[in-house]
Coordinates of C-alpha atoms in Angstrom, one line a residue:
X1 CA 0.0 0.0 0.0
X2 CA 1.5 3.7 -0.3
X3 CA 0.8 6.9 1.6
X4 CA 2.9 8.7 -1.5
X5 CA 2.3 12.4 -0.9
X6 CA 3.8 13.1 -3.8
X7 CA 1.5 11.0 -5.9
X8 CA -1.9 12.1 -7.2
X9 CA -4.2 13.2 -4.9
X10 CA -6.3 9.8 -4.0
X11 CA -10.0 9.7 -3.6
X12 CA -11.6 7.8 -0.6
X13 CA -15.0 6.9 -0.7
X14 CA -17.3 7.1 1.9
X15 CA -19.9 3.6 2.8
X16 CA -21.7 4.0 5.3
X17 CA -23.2 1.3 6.5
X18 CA -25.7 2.6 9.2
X19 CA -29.2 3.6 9.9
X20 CA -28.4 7.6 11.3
X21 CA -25.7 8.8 9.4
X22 CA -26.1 12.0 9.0
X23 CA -26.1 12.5 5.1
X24 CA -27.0 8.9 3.7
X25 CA -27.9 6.9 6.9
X26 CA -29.8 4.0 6.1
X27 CA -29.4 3.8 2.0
X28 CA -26.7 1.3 2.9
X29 CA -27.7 -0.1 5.5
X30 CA -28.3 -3.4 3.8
X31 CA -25.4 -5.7 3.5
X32 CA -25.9 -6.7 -0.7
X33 CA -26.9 -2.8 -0.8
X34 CA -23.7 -1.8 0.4
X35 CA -21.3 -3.9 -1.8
X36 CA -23.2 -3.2 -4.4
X37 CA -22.3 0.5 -3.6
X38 CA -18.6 0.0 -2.2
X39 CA -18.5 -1.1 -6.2
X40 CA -20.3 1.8 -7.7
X41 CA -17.9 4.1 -5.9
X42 CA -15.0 2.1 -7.2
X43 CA -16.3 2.3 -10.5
X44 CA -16.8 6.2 -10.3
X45 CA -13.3 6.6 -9.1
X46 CA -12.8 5.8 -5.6
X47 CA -9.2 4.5 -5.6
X48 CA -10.4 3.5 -1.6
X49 CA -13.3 2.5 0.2
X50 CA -14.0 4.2 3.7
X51 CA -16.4 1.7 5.7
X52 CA -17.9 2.8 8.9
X53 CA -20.5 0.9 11.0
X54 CA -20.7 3.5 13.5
X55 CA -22.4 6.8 12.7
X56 CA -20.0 10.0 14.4
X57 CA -22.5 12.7 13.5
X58 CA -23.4 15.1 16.5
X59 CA -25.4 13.6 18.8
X60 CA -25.4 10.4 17.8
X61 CA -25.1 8.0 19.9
X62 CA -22.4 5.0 20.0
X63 CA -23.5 1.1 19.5
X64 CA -22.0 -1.9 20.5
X65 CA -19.1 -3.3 19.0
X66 CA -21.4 -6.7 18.4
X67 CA -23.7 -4.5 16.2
X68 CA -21.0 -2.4 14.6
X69 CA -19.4 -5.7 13.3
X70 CA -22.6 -7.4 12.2
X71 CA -23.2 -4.6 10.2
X72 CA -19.7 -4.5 8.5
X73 CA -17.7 -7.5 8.8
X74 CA -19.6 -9.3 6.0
X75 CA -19.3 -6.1 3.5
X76 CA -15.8 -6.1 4.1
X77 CA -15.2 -9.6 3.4
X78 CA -17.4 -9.4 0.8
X79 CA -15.4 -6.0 -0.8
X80 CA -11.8 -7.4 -0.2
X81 CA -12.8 -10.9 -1.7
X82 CA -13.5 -8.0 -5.0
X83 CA -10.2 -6.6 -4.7
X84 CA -11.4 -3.7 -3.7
X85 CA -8.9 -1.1 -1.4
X86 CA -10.5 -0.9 2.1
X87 CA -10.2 1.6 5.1
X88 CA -12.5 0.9 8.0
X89 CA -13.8 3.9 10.0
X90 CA -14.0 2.8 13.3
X91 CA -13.3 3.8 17.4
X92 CA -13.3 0.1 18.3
X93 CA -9.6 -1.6 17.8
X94 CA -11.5 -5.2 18.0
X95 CA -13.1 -4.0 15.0
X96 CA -10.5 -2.5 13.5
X97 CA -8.3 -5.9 14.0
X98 CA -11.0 -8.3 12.5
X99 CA -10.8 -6.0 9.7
X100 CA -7.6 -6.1 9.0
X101 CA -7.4 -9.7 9.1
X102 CA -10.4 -9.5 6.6
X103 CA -8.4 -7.2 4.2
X104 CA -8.9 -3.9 5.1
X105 CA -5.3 -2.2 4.6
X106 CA -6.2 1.1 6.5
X107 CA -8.1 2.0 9.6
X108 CA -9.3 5.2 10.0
X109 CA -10.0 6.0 14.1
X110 CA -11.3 9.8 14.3
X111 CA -10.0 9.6 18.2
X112 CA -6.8 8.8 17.0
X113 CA -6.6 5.6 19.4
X114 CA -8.0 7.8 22.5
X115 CA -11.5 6.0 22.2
X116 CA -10.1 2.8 22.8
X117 CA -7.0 2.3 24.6
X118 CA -6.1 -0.7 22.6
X119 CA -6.2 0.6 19.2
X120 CA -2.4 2.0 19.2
X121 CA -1.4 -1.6 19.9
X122 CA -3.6 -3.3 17.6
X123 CA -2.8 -1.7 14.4
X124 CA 1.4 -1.5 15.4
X125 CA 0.2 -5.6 15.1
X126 CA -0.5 -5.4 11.8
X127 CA 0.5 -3.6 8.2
X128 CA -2.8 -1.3 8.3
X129 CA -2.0 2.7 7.7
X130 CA -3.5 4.7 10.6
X131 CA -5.2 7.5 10.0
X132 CA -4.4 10.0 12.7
X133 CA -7.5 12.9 13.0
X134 CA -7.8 15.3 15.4
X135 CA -10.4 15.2 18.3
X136 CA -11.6 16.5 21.1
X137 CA -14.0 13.9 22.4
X138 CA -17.5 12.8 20.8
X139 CA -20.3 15.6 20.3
X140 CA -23.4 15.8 22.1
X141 CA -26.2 18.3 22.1
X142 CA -24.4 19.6 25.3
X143 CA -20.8 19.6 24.2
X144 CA -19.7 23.2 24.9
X145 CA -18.8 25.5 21.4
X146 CA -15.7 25.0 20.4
X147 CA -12.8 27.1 21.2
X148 CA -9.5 27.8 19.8
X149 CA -7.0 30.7 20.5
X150 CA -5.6 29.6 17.5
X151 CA -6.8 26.5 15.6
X152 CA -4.3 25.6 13.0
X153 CA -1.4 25.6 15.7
X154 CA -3.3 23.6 18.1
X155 CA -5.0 21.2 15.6
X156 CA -0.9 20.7 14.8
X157 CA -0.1 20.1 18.5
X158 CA -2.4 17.8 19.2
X159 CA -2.6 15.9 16.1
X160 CA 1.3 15.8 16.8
X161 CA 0.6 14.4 20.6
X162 CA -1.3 11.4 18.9
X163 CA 1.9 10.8 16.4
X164 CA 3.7 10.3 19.0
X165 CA 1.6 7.8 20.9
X166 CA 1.4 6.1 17.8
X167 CA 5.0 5.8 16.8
X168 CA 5.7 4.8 20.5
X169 CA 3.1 2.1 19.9
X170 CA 5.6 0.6 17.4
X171 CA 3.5 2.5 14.2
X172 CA 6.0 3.6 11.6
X173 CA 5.8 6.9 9.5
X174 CA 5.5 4.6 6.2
X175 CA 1.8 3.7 8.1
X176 CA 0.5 7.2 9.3
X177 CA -1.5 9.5 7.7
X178 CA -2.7 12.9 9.1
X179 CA -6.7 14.0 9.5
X180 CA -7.6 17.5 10.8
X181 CA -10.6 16.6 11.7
X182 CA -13.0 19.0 9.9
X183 CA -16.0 18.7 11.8
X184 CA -15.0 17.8 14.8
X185 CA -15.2 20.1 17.5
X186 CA -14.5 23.0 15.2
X187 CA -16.9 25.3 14.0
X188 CA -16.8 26.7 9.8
X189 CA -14.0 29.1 10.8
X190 CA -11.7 26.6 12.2
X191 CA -12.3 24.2 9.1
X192 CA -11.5 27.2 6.7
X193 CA -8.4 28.3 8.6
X194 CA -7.1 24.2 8.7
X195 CA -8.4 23.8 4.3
X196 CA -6.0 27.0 4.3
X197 CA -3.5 25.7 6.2
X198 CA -2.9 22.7 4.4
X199 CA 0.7 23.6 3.9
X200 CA 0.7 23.5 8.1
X201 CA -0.3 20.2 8.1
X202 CA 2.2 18.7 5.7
X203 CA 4.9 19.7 8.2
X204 CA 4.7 16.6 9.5
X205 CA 6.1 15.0 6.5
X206 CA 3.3 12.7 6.3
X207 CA 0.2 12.4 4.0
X208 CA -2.4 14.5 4.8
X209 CA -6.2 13.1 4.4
X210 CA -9.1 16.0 3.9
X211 CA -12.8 15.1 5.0
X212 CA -15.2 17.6 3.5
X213 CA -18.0 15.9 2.1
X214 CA -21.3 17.1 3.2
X215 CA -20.2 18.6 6.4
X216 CA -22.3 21.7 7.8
X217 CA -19.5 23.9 7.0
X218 CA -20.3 22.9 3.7
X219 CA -23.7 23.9 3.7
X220 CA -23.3 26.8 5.1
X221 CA -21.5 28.4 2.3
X222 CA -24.2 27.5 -0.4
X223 CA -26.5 30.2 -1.2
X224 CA -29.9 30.8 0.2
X225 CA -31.5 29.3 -2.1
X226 CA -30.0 26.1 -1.7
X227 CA -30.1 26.5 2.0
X228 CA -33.5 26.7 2.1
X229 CA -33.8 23.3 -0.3
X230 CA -32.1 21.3 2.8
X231 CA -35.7 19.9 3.3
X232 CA -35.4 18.3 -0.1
X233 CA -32.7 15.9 0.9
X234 CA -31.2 15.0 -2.9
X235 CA -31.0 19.0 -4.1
X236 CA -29.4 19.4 -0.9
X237 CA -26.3 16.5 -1.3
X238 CA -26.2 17.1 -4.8
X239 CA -25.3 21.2 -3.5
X240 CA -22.8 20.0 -1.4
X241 CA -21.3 17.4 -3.4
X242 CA -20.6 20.2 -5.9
X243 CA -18.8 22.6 -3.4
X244 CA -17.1 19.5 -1.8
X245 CA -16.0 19.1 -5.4
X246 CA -15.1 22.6 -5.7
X247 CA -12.6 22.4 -2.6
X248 CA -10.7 19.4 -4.2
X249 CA -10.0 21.1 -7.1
X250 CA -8.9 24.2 -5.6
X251 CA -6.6 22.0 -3.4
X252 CA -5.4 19.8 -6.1
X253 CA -1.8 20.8 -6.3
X254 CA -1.6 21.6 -2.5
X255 CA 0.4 18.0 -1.6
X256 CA -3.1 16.6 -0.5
X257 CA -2.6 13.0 -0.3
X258 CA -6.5 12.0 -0.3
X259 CA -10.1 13.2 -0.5
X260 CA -12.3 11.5 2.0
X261 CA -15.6 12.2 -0.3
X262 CA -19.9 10.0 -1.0
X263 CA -19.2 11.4 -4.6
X264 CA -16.3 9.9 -5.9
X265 CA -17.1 10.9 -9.9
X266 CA -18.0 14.4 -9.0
X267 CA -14.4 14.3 -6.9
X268 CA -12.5 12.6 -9.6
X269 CA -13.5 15.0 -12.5
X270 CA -12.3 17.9 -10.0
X271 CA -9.3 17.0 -8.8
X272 CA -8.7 16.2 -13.0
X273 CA -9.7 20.0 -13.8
X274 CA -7.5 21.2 -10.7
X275 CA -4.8 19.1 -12.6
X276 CA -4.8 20.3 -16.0
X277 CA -5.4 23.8 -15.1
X278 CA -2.2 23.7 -13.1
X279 CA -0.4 22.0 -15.8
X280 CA -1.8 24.6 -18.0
X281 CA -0.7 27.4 -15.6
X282 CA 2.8 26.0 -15.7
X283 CA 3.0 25.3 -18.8
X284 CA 2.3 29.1 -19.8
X285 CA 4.8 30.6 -17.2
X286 CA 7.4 28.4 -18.2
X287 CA 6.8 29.7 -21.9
X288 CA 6.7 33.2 -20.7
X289 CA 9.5 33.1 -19.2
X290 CA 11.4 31.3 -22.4
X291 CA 10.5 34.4 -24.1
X292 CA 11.7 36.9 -22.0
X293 CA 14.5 39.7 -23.2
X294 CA 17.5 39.0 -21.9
X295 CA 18.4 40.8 -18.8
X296 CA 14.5 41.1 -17.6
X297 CA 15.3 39.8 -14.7
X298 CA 18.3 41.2 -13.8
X299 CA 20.6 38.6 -15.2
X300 CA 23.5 39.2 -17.6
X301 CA 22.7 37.8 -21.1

């Protein structure tokens, strides 16, 4: 498996195989339903599948690991058996080693291991990449706003505090990715300062995994219009699948390593515009500066 930052980005798409998620909960709920999906988004571009059993929306609430398993472990047998590159979202490190033993090559904790105390161990086990995200803690309707003095530096801190839990676990660079953790106790003016900040994030020196798609940030930048459609569910997604869209292909040539997206074709086609429109850029600047008279620049002919 790589974590290549210097590869294209890489398109991750998102199963979920739950009743409550909080943008598709329930469409997948089925266990045929959902490889037939995990397929779909392969087709449409996905270069991996994200698989989560557990919804993390605000407010919901957590279900047992028993539950969380029947409700994945057959869909990921099912998706490996088809050759088919797996991450498993999940908090459990039970679940997350049942995966792995199923096929799954990454596992994608949004506590970063602080969920379950075993999860640091469990994947230094295996081969699995972890994916390190930010977080402060599960949301609840009574979870307090979220506060910053300065986000991007203390996303950084902290996301740093979990890579080095993890490496002392025995988990090698080669098998860590970063995750801000848009969403996650952050407000839309944290998550625009981080998507700004990407260049922060790749300090690390590691890969660095965005999670947009569909978020309330998201929403809250589409006009009123749209805003007002949110009680039509489908011209809602289909909005914020088209500005999640927008954001990868603004970010294309920014060293993302992935795009954790439900729209993998709508991601795919973006980050290929954000592509050749840089190539394009480049390739007029470096013609530009071909024909440039001698001494422009200060330089003896």
């Amino acid at each position: 498996m790589t974590t290549d930052s210097s590869a294209r980005p890489l398109v991750m798409g998102v199963l979920n195989v739950t009743p409550d998620s909080f943008s598709d909960g329930g469409r997948w709920h089925d266990h045929d339903a959902a490889v037939r999906h995990g397929l779909d988004l392969v087709v449409d571009g996905a270069d991996l599948v994200d698989v989560g059993g557990e919804s993390t929306r605000p407010g919901s609430v957590r279900v047992p690991m028993a539950e969380e398993q029947r409700r994945i472990l057959p869909v990921v047998e099912r998706l490996a058996g088809e050759g088919v590159v797996l991450s498993i979202d999940t908090m459990n490190a039970d679940t997350a080693r049942r995966t792995v033993e199923l096929g799954a090559r990454y596992v994608n904790d949004v506590s970063a291991g602080l969920a379950d105390p075993d999860m640091l161990d469990t994947v230094a086990d295996g081969d699995a990449v972890f994916i390190v995200s930010h977080w402060r803690g599960l949301l609840t309707p009574d979870s307090p706003p979220a506060r910053y003095d300065d986000v991007v530096e203390e996303v950084v801190s902290e996301i740093g505090q979990r890579l080095d839990a993890a490496r002392a676990a025995g988990i090698g660079d080669e098998r860590l990715v970063v995750d801000p953790g848009l969403g996650f106790s952050k407000n839309g003016g944290h998550n625009w300062a981080l998507l700004a900040a990407v260049d922060r994030l790749r300090s690390f020196g590691l890969p660095v995994l965005l999670g947009t798609s569909r978020k309330r940030f998201i929403a809250e930048t589409l006009p009123s219009a749209l805003r007002a459609a949110e009680a039509r569910a489908e011209t809602a997604l289909h909005a914020r699948d088209a500005a999640t869209a927008a954001i990868a292909a603004l970010l294309a040539e920014s060293g993302v390593w992935g795009f954790r997206v439900h729209d993998a074709a709508a991601a795919r086609a973006a980050l290929e515009v954000g592509r050749r429109l840089a190539e394009a850029r480049r390739a007029r600047e470096a013609a530009a500066a071909g024909h440039e008279p001698a001494g422009r620049t200060g330089e003896r002919a």
